[in-house]
PDB file of N, CA and C in Angstrom:
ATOM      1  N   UNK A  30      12.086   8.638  -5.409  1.00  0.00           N
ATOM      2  CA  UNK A  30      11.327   7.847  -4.464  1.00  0.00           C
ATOM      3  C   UNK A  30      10.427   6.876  -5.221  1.00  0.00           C
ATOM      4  N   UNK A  31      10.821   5.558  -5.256  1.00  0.00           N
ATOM      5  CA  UNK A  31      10.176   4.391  -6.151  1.00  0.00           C
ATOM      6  C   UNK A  31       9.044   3.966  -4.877  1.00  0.00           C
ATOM      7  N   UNK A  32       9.140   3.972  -3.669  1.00  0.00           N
ATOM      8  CA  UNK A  32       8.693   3.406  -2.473  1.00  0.00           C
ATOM      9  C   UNK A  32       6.755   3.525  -3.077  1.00  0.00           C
ATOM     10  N   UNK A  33       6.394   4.637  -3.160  1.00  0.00           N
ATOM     11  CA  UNK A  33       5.110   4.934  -3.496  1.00  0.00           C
ATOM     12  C   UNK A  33       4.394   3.724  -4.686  1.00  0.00           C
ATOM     13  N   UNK A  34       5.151   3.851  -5.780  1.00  0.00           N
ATOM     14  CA  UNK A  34       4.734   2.863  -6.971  1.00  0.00           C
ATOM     15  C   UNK A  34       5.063   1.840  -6.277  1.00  0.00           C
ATOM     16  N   UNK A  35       6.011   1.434  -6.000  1.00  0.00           N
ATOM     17  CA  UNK A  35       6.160  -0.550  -5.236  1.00  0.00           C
ATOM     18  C   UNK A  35       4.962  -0.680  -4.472  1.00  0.00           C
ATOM     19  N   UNK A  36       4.358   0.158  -3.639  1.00  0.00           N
ATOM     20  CA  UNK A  36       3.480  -0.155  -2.577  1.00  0.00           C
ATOM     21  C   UNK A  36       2.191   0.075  -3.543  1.00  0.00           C
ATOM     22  N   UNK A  37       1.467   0.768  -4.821  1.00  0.00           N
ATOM     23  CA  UNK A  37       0.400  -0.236  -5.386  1.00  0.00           C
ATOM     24  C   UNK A  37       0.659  -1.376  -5.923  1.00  0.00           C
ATOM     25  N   UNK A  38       2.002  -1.793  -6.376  1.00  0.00           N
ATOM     26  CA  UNK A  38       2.044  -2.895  -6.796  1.00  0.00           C
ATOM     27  C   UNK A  38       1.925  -4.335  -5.325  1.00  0.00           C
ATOM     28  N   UNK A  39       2.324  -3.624  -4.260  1.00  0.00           N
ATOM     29  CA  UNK A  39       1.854  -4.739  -2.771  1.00  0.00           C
ATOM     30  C   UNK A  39       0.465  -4.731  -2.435  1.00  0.00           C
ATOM     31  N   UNK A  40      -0.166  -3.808  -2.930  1.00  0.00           N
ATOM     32  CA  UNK A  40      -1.852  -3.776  -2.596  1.00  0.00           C
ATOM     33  C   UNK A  40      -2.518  -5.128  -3.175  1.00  0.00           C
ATOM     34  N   UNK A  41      -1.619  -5.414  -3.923  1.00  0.00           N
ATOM     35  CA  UNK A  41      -2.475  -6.994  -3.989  1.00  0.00           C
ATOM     36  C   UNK A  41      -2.256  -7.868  -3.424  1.00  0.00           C
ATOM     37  N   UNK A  42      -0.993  -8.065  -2.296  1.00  0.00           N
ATOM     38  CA  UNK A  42      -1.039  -8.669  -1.299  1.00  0.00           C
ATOM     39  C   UNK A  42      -1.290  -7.948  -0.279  1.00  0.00           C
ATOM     40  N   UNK A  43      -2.584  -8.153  -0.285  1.00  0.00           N
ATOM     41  CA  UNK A  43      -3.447  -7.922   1.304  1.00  0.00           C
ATOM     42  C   UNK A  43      -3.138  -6.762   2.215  1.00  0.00           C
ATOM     43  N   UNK A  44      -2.709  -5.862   1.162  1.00  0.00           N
ATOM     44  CA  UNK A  44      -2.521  -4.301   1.696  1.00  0.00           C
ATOM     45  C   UNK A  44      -1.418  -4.298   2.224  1.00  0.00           C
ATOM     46  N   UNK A  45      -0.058  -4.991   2.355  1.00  0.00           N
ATOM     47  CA  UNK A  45       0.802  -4.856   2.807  1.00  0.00           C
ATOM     48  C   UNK A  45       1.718  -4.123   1.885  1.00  0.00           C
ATOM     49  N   UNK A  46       1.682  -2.789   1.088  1.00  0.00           N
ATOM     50  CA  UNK A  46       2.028  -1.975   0.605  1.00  0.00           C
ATOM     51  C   UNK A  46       2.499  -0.118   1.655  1.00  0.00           C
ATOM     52  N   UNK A  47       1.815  -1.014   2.740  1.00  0.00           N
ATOM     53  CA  UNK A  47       1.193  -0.028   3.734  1.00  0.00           C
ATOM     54  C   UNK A  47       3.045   0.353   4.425  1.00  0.00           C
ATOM     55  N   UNK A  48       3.527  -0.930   4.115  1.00  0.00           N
ATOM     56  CA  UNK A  48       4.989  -0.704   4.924  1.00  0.00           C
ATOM     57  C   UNK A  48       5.380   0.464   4.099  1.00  0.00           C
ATOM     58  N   UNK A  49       5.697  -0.054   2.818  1.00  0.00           N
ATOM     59  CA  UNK A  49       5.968   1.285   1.599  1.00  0.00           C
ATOM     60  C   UNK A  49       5.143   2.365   1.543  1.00  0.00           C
ATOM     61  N   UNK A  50       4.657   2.484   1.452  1.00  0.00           N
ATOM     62  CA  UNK A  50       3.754   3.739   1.727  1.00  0.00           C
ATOM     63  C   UNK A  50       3.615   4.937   2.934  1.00  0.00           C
ATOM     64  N   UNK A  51       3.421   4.378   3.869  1.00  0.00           N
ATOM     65  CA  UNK A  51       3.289   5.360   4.812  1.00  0.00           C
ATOM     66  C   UNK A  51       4.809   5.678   5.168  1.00  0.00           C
ATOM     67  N   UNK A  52       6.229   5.302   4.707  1.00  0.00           N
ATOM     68  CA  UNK A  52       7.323   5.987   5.296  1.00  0.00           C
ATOM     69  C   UNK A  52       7.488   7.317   4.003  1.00  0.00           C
ATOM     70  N   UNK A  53       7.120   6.618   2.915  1.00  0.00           N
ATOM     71  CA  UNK A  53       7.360   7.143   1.523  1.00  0.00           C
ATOM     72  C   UNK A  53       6.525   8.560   1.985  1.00  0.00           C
ATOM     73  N   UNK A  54       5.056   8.514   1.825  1.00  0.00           N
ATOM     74  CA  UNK A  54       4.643   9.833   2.510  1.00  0.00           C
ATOM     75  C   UNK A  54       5.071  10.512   3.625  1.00  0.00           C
ATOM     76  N   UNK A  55       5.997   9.972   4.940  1.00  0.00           N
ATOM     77  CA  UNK A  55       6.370  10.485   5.986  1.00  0.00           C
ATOM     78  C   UNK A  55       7.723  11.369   5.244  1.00  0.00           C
ATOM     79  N   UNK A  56       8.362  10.375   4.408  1.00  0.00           N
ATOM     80  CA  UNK A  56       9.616  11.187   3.823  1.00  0.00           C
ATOM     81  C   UNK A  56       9.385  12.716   2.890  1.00  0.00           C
ATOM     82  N   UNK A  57       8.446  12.358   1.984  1.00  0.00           N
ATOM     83  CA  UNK A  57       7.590  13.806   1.548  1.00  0.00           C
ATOM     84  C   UNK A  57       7.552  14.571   1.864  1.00  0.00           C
ATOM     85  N   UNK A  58       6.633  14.249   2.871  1.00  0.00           N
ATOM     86  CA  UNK A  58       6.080  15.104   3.934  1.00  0.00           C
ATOM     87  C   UNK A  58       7.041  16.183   4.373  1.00  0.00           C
ATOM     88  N   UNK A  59       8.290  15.393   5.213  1.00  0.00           N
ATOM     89  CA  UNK A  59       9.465  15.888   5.774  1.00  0.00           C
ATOM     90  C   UNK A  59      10.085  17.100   5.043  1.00  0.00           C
ATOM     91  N   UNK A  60      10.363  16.771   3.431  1.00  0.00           N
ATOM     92  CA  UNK A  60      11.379  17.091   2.540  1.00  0.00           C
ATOM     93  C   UNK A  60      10.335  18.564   1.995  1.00  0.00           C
ATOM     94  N   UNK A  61       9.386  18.432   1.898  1.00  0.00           N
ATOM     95  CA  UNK A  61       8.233  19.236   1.696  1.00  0.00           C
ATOM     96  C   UNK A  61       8.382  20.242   2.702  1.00  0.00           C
ATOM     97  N   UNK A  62       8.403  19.917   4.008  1.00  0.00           N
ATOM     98  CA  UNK A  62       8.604  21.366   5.188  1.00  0.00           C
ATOM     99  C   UNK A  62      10.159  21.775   5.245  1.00  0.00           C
ATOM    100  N   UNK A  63      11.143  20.684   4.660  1.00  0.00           N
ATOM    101  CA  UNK A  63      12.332  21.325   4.817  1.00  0.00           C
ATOM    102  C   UNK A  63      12.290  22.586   3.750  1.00  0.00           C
ATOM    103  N   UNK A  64      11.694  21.904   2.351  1.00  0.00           N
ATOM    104  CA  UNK A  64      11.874  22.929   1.279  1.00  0.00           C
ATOM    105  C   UNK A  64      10.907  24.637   1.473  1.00  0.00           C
ATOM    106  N   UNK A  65       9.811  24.363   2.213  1.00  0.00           N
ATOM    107  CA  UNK A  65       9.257  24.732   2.137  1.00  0.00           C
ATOM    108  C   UNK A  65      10.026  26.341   3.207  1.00  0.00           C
ATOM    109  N   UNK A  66      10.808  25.577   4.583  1.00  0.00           N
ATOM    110  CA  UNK A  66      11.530  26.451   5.459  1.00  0.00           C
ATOM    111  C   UNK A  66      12.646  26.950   4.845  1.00  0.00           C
ATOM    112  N   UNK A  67      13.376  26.246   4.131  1.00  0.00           N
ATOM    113  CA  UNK A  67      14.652  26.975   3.217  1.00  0.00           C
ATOM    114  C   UNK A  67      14.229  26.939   1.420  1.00  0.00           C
ATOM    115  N   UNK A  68      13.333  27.838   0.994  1.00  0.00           N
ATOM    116  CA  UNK A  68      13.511  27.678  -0.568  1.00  0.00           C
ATOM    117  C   UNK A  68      13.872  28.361  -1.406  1.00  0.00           C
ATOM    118  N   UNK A  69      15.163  28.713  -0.536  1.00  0.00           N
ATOM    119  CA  UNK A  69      16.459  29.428  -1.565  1.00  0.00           C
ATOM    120  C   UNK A  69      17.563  28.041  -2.119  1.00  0.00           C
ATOM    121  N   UNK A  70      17.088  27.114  -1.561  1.00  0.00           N
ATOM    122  CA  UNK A  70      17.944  25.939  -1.475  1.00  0.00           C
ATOM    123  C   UNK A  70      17.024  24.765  -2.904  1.00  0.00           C
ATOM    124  N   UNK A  71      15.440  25.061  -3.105  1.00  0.00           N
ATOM    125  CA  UNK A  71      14.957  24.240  -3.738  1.00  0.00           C
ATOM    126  C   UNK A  71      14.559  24.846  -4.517  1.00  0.00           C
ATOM    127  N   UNK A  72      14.515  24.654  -6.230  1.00  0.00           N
ATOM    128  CA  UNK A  72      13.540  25.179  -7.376  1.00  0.00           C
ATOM    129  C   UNK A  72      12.468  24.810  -7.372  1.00  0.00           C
ATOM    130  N   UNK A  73      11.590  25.447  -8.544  1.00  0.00           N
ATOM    131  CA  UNK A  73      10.263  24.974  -8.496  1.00  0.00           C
ATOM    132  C   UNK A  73      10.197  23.673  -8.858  1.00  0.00           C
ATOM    133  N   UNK A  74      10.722  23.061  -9.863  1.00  0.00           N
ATOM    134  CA  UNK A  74      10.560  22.346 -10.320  1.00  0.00           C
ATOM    135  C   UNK A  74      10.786  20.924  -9.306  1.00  0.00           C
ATOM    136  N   UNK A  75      11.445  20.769  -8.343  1.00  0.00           N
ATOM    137  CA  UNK A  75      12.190  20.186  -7.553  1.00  0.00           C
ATOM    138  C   UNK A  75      10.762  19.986  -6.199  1.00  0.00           C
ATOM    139  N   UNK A  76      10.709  21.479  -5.861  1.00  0.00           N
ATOM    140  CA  UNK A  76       9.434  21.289  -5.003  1.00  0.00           C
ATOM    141  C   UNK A  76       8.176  20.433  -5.898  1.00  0.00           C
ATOM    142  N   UNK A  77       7.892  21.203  -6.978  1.00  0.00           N
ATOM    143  CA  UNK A  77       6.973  20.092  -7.720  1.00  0.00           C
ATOM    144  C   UNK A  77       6.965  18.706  -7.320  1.00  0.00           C
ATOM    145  N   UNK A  78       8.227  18.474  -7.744  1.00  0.00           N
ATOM    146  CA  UNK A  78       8.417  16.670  -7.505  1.00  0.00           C
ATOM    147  C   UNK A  78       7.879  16.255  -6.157  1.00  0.00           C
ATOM    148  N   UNK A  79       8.744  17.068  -5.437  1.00  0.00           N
ATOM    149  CA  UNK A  79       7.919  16.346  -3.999  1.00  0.00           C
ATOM    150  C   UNK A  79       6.642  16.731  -3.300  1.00  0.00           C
ATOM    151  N   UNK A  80       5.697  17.533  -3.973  1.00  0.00           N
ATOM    152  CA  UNK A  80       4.387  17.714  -4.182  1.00  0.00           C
ATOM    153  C   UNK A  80       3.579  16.273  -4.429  1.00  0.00           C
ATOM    154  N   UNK A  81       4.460  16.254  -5.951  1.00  0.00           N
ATOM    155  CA  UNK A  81       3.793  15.018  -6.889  1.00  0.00           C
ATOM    156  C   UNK A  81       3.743  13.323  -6.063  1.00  0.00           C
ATOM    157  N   UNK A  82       5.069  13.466  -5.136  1.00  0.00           N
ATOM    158  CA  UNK A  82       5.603  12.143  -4.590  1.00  0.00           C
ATOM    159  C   UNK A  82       4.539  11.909  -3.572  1.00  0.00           C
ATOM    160  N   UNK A  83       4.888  12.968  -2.900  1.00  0.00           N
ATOM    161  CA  UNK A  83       3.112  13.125  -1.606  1.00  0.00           C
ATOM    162  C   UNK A  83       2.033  12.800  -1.688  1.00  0.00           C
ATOM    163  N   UNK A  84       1.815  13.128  -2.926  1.00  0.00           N
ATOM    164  CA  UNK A  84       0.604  12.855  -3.359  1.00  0.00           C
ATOM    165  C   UNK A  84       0.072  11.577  -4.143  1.00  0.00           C
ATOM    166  N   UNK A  85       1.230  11.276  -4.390  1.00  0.00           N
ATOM    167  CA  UNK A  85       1.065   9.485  -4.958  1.00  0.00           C
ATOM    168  C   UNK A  85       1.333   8.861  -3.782  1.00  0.00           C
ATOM    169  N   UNK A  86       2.338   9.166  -2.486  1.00  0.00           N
ATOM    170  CA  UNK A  86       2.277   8.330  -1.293  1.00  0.00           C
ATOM    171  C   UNK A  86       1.060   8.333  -0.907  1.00  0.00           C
ATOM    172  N   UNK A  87       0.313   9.561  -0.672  1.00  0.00           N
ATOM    173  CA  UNK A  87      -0.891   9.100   0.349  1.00  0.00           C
ATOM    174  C   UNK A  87      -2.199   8.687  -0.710  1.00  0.00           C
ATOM    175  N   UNK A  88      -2.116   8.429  -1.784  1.00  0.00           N
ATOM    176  CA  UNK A  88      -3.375   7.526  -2.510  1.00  0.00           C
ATOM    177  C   UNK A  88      -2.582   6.458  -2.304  1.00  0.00           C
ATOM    178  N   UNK A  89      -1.495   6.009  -2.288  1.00  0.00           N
ATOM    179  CA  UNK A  89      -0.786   4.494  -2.004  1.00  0.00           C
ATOM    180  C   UNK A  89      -1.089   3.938  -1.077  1.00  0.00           C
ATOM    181  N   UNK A  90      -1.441   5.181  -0.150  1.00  0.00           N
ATOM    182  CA  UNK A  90      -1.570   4.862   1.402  1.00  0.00           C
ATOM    183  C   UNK A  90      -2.390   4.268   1.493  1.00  0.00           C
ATOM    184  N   UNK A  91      -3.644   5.699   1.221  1.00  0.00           N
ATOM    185  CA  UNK A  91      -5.415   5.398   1.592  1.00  0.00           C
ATOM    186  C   UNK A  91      -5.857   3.965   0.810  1.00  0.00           C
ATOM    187  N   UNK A  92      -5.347   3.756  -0.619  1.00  0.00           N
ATOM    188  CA  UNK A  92      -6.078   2.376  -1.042  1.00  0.00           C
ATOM    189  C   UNK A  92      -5.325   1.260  -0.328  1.00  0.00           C
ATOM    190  N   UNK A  93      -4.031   0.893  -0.004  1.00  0.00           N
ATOM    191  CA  UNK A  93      -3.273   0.110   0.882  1.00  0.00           C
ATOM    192  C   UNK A  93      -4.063  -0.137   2.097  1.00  0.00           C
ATOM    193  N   UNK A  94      -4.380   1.130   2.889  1.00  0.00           N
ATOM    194  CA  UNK A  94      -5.335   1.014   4.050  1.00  0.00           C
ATOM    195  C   UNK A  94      -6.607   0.253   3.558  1.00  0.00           C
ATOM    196  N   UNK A  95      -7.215   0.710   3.064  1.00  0.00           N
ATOM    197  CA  UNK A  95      -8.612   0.071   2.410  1.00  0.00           C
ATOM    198  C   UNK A  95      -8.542  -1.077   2.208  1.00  0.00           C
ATOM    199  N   UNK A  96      -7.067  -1.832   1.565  1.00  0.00           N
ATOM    200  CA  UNK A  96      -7.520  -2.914   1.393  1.00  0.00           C
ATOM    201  C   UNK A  96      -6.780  -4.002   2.040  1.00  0.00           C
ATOM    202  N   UNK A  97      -6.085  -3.339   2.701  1.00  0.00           N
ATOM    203  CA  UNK A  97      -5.469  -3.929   4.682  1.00  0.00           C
ATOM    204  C   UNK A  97      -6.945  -4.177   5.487  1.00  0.00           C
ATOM    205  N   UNK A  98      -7.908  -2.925   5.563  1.00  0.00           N
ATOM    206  CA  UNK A  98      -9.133  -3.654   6.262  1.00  0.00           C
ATOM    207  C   UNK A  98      -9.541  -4.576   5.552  1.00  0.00           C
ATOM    208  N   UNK A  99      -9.946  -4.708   4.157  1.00  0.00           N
ATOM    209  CA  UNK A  99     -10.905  -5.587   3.564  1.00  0.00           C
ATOM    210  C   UNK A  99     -10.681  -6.744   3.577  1.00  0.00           C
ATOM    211  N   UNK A 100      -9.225  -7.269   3.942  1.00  0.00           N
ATOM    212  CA  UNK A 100      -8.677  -8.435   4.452  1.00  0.00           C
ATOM    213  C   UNK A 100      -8.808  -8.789   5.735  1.00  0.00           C
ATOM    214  N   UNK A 101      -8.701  -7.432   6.062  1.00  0.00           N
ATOM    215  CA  UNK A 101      -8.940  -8.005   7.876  1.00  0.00           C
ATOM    216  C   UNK A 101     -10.678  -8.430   8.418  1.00  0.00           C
ATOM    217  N   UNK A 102     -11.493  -7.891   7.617  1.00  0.00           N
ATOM    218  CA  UNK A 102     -12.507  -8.457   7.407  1.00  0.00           C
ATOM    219  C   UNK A 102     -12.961  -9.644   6.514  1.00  0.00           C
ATOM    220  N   UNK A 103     -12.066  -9.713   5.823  1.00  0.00           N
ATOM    221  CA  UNK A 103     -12.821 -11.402   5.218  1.00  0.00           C
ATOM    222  C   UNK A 103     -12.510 -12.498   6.524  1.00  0.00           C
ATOM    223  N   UNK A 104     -10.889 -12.096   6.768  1.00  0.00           N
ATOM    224  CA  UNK A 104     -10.602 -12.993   7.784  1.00  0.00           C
ATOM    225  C   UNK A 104     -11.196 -13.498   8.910  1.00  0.00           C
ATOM    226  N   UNK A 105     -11.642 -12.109   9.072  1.00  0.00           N
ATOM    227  CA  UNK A 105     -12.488 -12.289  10.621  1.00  0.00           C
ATOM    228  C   UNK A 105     -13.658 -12.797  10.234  1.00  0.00           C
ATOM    229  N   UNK A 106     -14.485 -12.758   9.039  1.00  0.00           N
ATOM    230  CA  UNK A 106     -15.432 -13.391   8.968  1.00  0.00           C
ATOM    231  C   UNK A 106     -15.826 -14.667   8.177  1.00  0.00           C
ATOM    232  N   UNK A 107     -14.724 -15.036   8.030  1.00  0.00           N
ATOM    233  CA  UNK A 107     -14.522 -16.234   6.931  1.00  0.00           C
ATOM    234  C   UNK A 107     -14.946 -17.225   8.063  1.00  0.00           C
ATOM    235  N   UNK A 108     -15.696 -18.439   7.472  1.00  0.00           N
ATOM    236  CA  UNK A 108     -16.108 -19.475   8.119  1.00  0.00           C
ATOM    237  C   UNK A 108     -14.691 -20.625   7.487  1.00  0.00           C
ATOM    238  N   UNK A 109     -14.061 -21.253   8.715  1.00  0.00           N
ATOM    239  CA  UNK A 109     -12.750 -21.627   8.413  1.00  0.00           C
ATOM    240  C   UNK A 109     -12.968 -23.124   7.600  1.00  0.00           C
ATOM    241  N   UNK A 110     -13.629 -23.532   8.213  1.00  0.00           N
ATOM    242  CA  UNK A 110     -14.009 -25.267   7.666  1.00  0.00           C
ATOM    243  C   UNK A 110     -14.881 -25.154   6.313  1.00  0.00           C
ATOM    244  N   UNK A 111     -15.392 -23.877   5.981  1.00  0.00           N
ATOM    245  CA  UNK A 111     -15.838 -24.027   4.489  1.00  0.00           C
ATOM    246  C   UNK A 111     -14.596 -23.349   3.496  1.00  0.00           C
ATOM    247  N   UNK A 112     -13.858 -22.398   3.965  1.00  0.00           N
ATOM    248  CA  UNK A 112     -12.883 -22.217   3.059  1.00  0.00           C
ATOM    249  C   UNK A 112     -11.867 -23.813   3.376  1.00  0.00           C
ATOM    250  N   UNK A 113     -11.835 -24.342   4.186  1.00  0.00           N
ATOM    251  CA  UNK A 113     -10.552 -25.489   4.143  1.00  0.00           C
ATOM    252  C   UNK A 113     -11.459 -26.981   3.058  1.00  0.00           C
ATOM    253  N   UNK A 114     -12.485 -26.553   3.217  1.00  0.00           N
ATOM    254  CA  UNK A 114     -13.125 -28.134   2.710  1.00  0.00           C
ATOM    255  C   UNK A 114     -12.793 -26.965   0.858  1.00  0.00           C
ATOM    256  N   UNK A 115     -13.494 -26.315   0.488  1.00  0.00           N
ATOM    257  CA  UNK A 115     -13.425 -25.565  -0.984  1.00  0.00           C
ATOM    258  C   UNK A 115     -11.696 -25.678  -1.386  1.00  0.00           C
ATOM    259  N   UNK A 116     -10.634 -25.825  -0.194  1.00  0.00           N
ATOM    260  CA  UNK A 116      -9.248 -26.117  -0.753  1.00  0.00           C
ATOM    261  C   UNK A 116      -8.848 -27.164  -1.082  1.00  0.00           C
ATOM    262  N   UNK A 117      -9.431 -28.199   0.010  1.00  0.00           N
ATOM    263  CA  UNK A 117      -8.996 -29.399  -0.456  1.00  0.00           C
ATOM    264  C   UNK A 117     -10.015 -29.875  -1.908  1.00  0.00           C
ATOM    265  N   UNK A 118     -11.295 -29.560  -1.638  1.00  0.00           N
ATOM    266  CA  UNK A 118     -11.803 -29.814  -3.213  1.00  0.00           C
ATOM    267  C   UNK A 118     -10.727 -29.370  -4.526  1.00  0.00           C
ATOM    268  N   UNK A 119     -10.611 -28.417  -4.785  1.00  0.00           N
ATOM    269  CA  UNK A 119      -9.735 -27.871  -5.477  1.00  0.00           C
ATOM    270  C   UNK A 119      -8.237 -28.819  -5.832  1.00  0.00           C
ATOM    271  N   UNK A 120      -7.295 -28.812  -4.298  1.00  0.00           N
ATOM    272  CA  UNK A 120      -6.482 -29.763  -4.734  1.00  0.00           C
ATOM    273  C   UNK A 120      -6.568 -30.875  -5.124  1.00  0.00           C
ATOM    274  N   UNK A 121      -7.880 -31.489  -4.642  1.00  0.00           N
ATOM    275  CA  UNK A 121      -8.117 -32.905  -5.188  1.00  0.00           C
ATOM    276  C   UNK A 121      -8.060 -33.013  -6.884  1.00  0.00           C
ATOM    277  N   UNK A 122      -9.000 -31.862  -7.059  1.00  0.00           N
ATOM    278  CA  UNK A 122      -9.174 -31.466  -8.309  1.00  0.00           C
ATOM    279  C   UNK A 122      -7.826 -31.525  -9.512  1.00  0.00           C
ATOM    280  N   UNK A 123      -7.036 -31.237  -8.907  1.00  0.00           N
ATOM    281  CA  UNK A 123      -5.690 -30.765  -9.671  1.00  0.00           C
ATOM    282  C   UNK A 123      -4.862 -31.938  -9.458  1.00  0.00           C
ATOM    283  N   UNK A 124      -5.366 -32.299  -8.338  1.00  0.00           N
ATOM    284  CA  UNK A 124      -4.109 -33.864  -8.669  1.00  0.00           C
ATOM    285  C   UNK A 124      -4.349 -34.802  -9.697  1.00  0.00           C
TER     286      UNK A 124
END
């Protein structure tokens, strides 16, 4: 399960890691109560893994979440005509 690591690497776009993440922990999760109901079927070592996966999904999650709001709050509070005038300064800048 790569899903967990891809989704901190999306936390830097604006928490949209959150897609990867929360199925990645739902799948865990799942594979975790299957093993957990049949574990004549899973070794330790095997349950380990999907211990370990769980547990990197849901810190993927919780900082993904965190920083899904912190966007949703700049947005909402961003004053629009001072971030658009600071862009066009900028591009002017660069042309």
């Amino acid at each position: 399960m790569y899903y967990p690591i891809i989704s901190f690497l999306c936390c830097c776009f604006a928490g949209l890691g959150i897609v990867l993440a929360a199925p990645a922990f739902i799948m865990a999760n799942n594979k975790l109560k299957e093993a957990e109901a049949n574990p004549e079927q899973y070794n330790a070592a095997t349950i380990k893994s999907i211990k370990t996966a769980k547990t990197v999904a849901m810190i993927a999650l919780i900082l993904n979440a965190i920083y899904l709001s912190m966007t949703i709050y700049r947005v909402a509070t961003t004053d629009w005509d001072v971030l658009m005038e600071q862009y066009n300064r900028q591009l002017e800048q660069y042309q």
